[in-house]
PDB file of C-alpha atoms in Angstrom:
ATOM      1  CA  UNK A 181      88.784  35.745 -78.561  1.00  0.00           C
ATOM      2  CA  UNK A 182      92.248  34.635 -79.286  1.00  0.00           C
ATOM      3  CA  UNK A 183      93.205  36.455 -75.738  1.00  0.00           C
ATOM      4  CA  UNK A 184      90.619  34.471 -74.292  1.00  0.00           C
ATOM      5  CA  UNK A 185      91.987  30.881 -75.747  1.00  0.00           C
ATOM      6  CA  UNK A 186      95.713  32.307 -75.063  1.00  0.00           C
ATOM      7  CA  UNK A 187      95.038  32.375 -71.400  1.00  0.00           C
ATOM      8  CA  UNK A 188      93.530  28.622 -70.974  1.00  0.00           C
ATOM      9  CA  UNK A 189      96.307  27.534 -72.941  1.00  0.00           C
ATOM     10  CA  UNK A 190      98.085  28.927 -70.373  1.00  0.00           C
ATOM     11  CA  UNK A 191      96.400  28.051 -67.583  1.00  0.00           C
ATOM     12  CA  UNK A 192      96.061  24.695 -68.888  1.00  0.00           C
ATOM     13  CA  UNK A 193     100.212  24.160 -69.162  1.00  0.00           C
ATOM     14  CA  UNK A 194     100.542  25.675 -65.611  1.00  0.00           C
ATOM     15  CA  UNK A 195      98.078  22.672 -64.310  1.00  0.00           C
ATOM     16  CA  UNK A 196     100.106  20.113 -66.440  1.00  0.00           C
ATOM     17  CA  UNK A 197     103.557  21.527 -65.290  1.00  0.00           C
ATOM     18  CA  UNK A 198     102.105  21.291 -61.960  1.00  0.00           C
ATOM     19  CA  UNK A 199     101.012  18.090 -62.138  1.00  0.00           C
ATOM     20  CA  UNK A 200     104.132  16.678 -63.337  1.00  0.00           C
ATOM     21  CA  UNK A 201     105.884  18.325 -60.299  1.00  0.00           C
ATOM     22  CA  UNK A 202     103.546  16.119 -58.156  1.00  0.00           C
ATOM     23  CA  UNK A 203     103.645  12.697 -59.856  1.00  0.00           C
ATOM     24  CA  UNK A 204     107.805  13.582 -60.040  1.00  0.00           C
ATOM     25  CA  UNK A 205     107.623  13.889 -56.247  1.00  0.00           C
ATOM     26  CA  UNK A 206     105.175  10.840 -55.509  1.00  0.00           C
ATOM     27  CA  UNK A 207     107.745   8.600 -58.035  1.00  0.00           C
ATOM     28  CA  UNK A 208     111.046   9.742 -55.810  1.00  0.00           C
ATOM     29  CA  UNK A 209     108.349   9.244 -52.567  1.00  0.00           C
ATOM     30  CA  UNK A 210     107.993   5.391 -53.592  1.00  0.00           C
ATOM     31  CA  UNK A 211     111.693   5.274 -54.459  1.00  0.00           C
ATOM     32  CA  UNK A 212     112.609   6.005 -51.184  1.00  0.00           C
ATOM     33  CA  UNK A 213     110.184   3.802 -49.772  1.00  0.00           C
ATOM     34  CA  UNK A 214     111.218   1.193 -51.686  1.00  0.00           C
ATOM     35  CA  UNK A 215     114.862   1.410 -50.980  1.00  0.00           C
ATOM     36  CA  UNK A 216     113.970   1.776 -46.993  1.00  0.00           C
ATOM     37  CA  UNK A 217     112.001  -1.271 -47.448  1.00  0.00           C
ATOM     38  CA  UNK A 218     114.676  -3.237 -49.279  1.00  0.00           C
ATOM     39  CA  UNK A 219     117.154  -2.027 -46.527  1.00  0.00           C
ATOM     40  CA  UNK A 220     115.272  -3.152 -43.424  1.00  0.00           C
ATOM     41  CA  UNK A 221     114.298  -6.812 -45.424  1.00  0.00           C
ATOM     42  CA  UNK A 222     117.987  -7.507 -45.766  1.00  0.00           C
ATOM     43  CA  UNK A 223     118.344  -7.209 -42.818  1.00  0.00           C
ATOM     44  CA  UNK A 224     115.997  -8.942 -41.084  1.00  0.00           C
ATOM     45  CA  UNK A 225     117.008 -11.519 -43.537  1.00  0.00           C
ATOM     46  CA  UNK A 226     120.522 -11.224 -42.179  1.00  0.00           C
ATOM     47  CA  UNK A 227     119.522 -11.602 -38.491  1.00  0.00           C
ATOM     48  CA  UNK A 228     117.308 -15.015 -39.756  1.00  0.00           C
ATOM     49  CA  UNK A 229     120.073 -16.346 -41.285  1.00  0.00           C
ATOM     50  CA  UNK A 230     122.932 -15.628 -38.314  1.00  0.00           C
ATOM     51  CA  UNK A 231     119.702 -17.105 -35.754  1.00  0.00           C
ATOM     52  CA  UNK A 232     119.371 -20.202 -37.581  1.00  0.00           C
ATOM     53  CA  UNK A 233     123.397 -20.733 -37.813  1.00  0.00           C
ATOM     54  CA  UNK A 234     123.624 -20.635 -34.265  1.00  0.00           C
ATOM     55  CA  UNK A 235     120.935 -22.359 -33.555  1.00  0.00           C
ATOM     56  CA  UNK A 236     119.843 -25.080 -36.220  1.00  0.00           C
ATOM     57  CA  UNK A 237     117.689 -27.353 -34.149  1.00  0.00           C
ATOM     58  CA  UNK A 238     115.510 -24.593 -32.374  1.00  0.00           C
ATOM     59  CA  UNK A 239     115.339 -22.837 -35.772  1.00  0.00           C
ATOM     60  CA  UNK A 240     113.968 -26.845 -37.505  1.00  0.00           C
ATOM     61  CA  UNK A 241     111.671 -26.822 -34.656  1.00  0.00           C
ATOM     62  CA  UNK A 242     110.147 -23.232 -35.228  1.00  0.00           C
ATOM     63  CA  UNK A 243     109.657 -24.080 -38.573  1.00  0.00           C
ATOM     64  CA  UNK A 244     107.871 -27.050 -37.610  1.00  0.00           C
ATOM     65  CA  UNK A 245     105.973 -25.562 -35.233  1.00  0.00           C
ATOM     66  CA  UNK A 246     105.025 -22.947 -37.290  1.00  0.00           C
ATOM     67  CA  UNK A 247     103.533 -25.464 -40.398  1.00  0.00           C
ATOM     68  CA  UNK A 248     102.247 -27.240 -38.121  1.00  0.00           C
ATOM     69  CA  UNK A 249     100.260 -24.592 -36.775  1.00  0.00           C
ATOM     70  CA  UNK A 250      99.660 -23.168 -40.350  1.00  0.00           C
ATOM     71  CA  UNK A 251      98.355 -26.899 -41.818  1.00  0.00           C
ATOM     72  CA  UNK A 252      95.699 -26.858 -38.835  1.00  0.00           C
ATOM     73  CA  UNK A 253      94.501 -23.536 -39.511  1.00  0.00           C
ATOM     74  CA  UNK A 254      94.048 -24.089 -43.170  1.00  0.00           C
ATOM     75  CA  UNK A 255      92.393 -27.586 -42.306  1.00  0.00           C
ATOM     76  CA  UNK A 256      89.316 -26.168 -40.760  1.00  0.00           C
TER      77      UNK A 256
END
């Protein structure tokens, strides 16, 4: 009997230990994700903001456009 409940014990850590492994690997998955994510925003961010130095009145009218366009299609 006690051989019986020694070996799920066992079994049952090797699942846990297992699933710690995965949840450890989907947690540095996200992290990377995130960081890649973070990366490309900035600079996309970075490209907006050198855009709209160069060009401040096509960059006000974009933005105009765009509400514009937004406030009609909320409207209806």
């Amino acid at each position: 009997m006690n051989e019986k409940l020694d070996a799920i014990k066992d079994k049952v850590k090797g699942l846990v230990d297992q699933g710690e492994e995965k949840v450890d690997q989907i947690k540095h998955k996200v992290i990377d994700v995130k960081d890649q994510a973070v990366t490309k925003g900035s600079a996309m961010l970075d490209r907006a903001e050198t855009f709209i130095k160069a060009n401040p009145l096509k960059a006000v009218g974009i933005a105009f456009g765009l509400g514009y366009v937004g406030m009609r299609l909320f409207r209806r």
